[in-house]
PDB file of C-alpha atoms in Angstrom:
ATOM      1  CA  MET O   1     -75.211  36.367 -24.976  1.00 47.00           C
ATOM      2  CA  SER O   2     -72.012  37.305 -26.705  1.00 52.00           C
ATOM      3  CA  ALA O   3     -69.994  36.587 -23.556  1.00 62.00           C
ATOM      4  CA  PRO O   4     -70.417  32.758 -23.561  1.00 64.00           C
ATOM      5  CA  SER O   5     -69.463  32.515 -27.231  1.00 80.00           C
ATOM      6  CA  SER O   6     -66.336  34.593 -26.643  1.00 89.00           C
ATOM      7  CA  LEU O   7     -65.410  32.324 -23.703  1.00 91.00           C
ATOM      8  CA  GLU O   8     -65.866  29.279 -25.893  1.00 92.00           C
ATOM      9  CA  GLU O   9     -63.693  30.857 -28.580  1.00 93.00           C
ATOM     10  CA  GLU O  10     -61.002  31.679 -26.031  1.00 93.00           C
ATOM     11  CA  LYS O  11     -61.169  28.146 -24.684  1.00 93.00           C
ATOM     12  CA  THR O  12     -60.787  26.563 -28.122  1.00 94.00           C
ATOM     13  CA  ALA O  13     -57.951  28.976 -29.008  1.00 95.00           C
ATOM     14  CA  LEU O  14     -56.173  28.172 -25.739  1.00 95.00           C
ATOM     15  CA  LEU O  15     -56.572  24.426 -26.298  1.00 95.00           C
ATOM     16  CA  ALA O  16     -55.274  24.792 -29.856  1.00 95.00           C
ATOM     17  CA  ARG O  17     -52.178  26.684 -28.615  1.00 95.00           C
ATOM     18  CA  MET O  18     -51.570  24.068 -25.927  1.00 95.00           C
ATOM     19  CA  GLN O  19     -51.789  21.261 -28.481  1.00 94.00           C
ATOM     20  CA  ALA O  20     -49.440  23.114 -30.830  1.00 94.00           C
ATOM     21  CA  ARG O  21     -46.889  23.495 -28.020  1.00 93.00           C
ATOM     22  CA  ARG O  22     -47.189  19.816 -27.128  1.00 91.00           C
ATOM     23  CA  ASP O  23     -46.628  18.853 -30.743  1.00 91.00           C
ATOM     24  CA  ALA O  24     -43.608  21.158 -30.989  1.00 90.00           C
ATOM     25  CA  TYR O  25     -42.071  19.752 -27.778  1.00 87.00           C
ATOM     26  CA  ARG O  26     -42.789  16.198 -28.856  1.00 87.00           C
ATOM     27  CA  ALA O  27     -41.211  16.757 -32.265  1.00 87.00           C
ATOM     28  CA  ARG O  28     -38.158  18.391 -30.713  1.00 84.00           C
ATOM     29  CA  PHE O  29     -37.516  15.966 -27.875  1.00 81.00           C
ATOM     30  CA  VAL O  30     -38.518  12.684 -29.481  1.00 76.00           C
ATOM     31  CA  ARG O  31     -35.955  13.207 -32.257  1.00 70.00           C
ATOM     32  CA  ALA O  32     -33.296  14.201 -29.727  1.00 60.00           C
ATOM     33  CA  GLU O  33     -34.146  11.217 -27.522  1.00 58.00           C
ATOM     34  CA  ALA O  34     -34.034   8.803 -30.466  1.00 59.00           C
ATOM     35  CA  SER O  35     -30.714  10.132 -31.736  1.00 56.00           C
ATOM     36  CA  ARG O  36     -29.232  10.036 -28.244  1.00 53.00           C
ATOM     37  CA  HIS O  37     -30.222   6.417 -27.550  1.00 51.00           C
ATOM     38  CA  ALA O  38     -29.796   4.936 -31.010  1.00 54.00           C
ATOM     39  CA  PRO O  39     -26.013   4.303 -30.896  1.00 55.00           C
ATOM     40  CA  SER O  40     -26.091   2.663 -27.478  1.00 56.00           C
ATOM     41  CA  ALA O  41     -29.172   0.529 -28.125  1.00 65.00           C
ATOM     42  CA  PHE O  42     -28.661  -3.219 -27.878  1.00 66.00           C
ATOM     43  CA  PRO O  43     -27.405  -4.798 -30.053  1.00 64.00           C
ATOM     44  CA  ARG O  44     -24.925  -2.343 -31.518  1.00 74.00           C
ATOM     45  CA  SER O  45     -23.456  -4.675 -34.108  1.00 80.00           C
ATOM     46  CA  HIS O  46     -25.146  -4.859 -37.492  1.00 82.00           C
ATOM     47  CA  THR O  47     -24.628  -8.619 -37.478  1.00 80.00           C
ATOM     48  CA  PHE O  48     -26.410  -9.095 -34.163  1.00 78.00           C
ATOM     49  CA  ARG O  49     -29.199  -6.753 -35.242  1.00 79.00           C
ATOM     50  CA  PHE O  50     -29.672  -8.849 -38.381  1.00 81.00           C
ATOM     51  CA  LEU O  51     -29.698 -12.067 -36.361  1.00 75.00           C
ATOM     52  CA  ALA O  52     -32.152 -10.610 -33.860  1.00 77.00           C
ATOM     53  CA  ARG O  53     -34.503  -9.562 -36.662  1.00 80.00           C
ATOM     54  CA  HIS O  54     -34.058 -12.791 -38.660  1.00 80.00           C
ATOM     55  CA  PRO O  55     -33.524 -15.704 -36.249  1.00 76.00           C
ATOM     56  CA  TYR O  56     -34.246 -18.297 -38.934  1.00 81.00           C
ATOM     57  CA  SER O  57     -31.136 -17.238 -40.861  1.00 82.00           C
ATOM     58  CA  LEU O  58     -29.033 -18.222 -37.839  1.00 77.00           C
ATOM     59  CA  THR O  59     -30.793 -21.586 -37.681  1.00 82.00           C
ATOM     60  CA  LEU O  60     -30.238 -22.200 -41.388  1.00 85.00           C
ATOM     61  CA  GLY O  61     -26.575 -21.242 -41.061  1.00 83.00           C
ATOM     62  CA  LEU O  62     -26.050 -23.654 -38.168  1.00 81.00           C
ATOM     63  CA  ALA O  63     -27.840 -26.401 -40.079  1.00 84.00           C
ATOM     64  CA  ALA O  64     -25.562 -25.794 -43.072  1.00 85.00           C
ATOM     65  CA  VAL O  65     -22.472 -26.019 -40.865  1.00 80.00           C
ATOM     66  CA  ILE O  66     -23.693 -29.288 -39.363  1.00 78.00           C
ATOM     67  CA  VAL O  67     -24.421 -30.775 -42.778  1.00 80.00           C
ATOM     68  CA  LEU O  68     -21.201 -29.603 -44.433  1.00 82.00           C
ATOM     69  CA  ALA O  69     -18.769 -30.200 -41.567  1.00 75.00           C
ATOM     70  CA  PRO O  70     -16.805 -33.458 -41.567  1.00 78.00           C
ATOM     71  CA  ARG O  71     -18.030 -35.923 -38.949  1.00 75.00           C
ATOM     72  CA  PRO O  72     -14.816 -36.305 -36.904  1.00 79.00           C
ATOM     73  CA  SER O  73     -14.384 -32.560 -36.471  1.00 76.00           C
ATOM     74  CA  LEU O  74     -18.072 -32.147 -35.628  1.00 71.00           C
ATOM     75  CA  ARG O  75     -17.860 -34.862 -32.974  1.00 76.00           C
ATOM     76  CA  ALA O  76     -14.685 -33.351 -31.540  1.00 81.00           C
ATOM     77  CA  ALA O  77     -16.290 -29.906 -31.404  1.00 77.00           C
ATOM     78  CA  THR O  78     -19.379 -31.331 -29.714  1.00 76.00           C
ATOM     79  CA  ARG O  79     -17.326 -33.182 -27.104  1.00 79.00           C
ATOM     80  CA  GLY O  80     -15.073 -30.187 -26.493  1.00 78.00           C
ATOM     81  CA  GLY O  81     -18.047 -27.862 -26.185  1.00 75.00           C
ATOM     82  CA  ALA O  82     -19.731 -30.239 -23.755  1.00 73.00           C
ATOM     83  CA  ARG O  83     -16.578 -30.413 -21.628  1.00 73.00           C
ATOM     84  CA  LEU O  84     -16.177 -26.658 -21.656  1.00 69.00           C
ATOM     85  CA  THR O  85     -19.774 -25.913 -20.715  1.00 64.00           C
ATOM     86  CA  SER O  86     -19.800 -28.544 -17.987  1.00 63.00           C
ATOM     87  CA  GLY O  87     -16.774 -26.887 -16.438  1.00 66.00           C
ATOM     88  CA  LEU O  88     -18.230 -23.389 -16.642  1.00 63.00           C
ATOM     89  CA  LEU O  89     -21.816 -23.909 -15.602  1.00 63.00           C
ATOM     90  CA  SER O  90     -23.041 -23.976 -12.040  1.00 63.00           C
ATOM     91  CA  GLY O  91     -24.697 -26.991 -10.404  1.00 69.00           C
ATOM     92  CA  PRO O  92     -28.400 -26.279 -11.080  1.00 75.00           C
ATOM     93  CA  VAL O  93     -27.755 -25.123 -14.623  1.00 70.00           C
ATOM     94  CA  ARG O  94     -25.596 -28.170 -15.287  1.00 68.00           C
ATOM     95  CA  ALA O  95     -28.377 -30.448 -14.051  1.00 75.00           C
ATOM     96  CA  LEU O  96     -30.911 -28.696 -16.266  1.00 75.00           C
ATOM     97  CA  LEU O  97     -28.559 -29.007 -19.226  1.00 68.00           C
ATOM     98  CA  ALA O  98     -28.007 -32.700 -18.558  1.00 73.00           C
ATOM     99  CA  ARG O  99     -31.731 -33.380 -18.230  1.00 79.00           C
ATOM    100  CA  GLN O 100     -33.053 -31.452 -21.188  1.00 79.00           C
ATOM    101  CA  LEU O 101     -30.485 -30.359 -23.750  1.00 78.00           C
ATOM    102  CA  LEU O 102     -27.964 -33.165 -23.897  1.00 78.00           C
ATOM    103  CA  PRO O 103     -30.424 -36.013 -24.647  1.00 82.00           C
ATOM    104  CA  SER O 104     -31.906 -34.067 -27.532  1.00 81.00           C
ATOM    105  CA  MET O 105     -28.424 -33.312 -28.912  1.00 79.00           C
ATOM    106  CA  ILE O 106     -27.459 -36.993 -28.655  1.00 82.00           C
ATOM    107  CA  ARG O 107     -30.644 -38.014 -30.487  1.00 82.00           C
ATOM    108  CA  LEU O 108     -29.884 -35.444 -33.169  1.00 78.00           C
ATOM    109  CA  LEU O 109     -26.343 -36.758 -33.684  1.00 78.00           C
ATOM    110  CA  ARG O 110     -27.506 -40.379 -33.742  1.00 80.00           C
ATOM    111  CA  ALA O 111     -30.240 -39.576 -36.249  1.00 79.00           C
ATOM    112  CA  ARG O 112     -27.705 -37.799 -38.443  1.00 70.00           C
ATOM    113  CA  GLY O 113     -25.461 -40.888 -38.401  1.00 67.00           C
ATOM    114  CA  ARG O 114     -28.267 -43.125 -39.695  1.00 61.00           C
ATOM    115  CA  TYR O 115     -28.653 -41.258 -42.977  1.00 53.00           C
TER     116      TYR O 115
END
């Protein structure tokens, strides 16, 4: 009867050694993997990382620029940006832009002019 208990003890000892090796490999390679991929992870810039983590700060910044910018320069920038994007975008994307984004931007600018 002592044989089965010794087999059980050997089995538990073997499993414990295997788990210890797994933990050691995991600790060694996960740190190396993280340090190897951290510098090349997207985005690399601290500014873009901040904006990716806090998208509302970008929205608030754009809203502040719209509110504080003089109207003629804002209109000129909007028209110039529209001309530039219409020249750069392909046909299907341009149609999507004209159908969905431009009307909402026009409504936004008209609503801003009423106040």
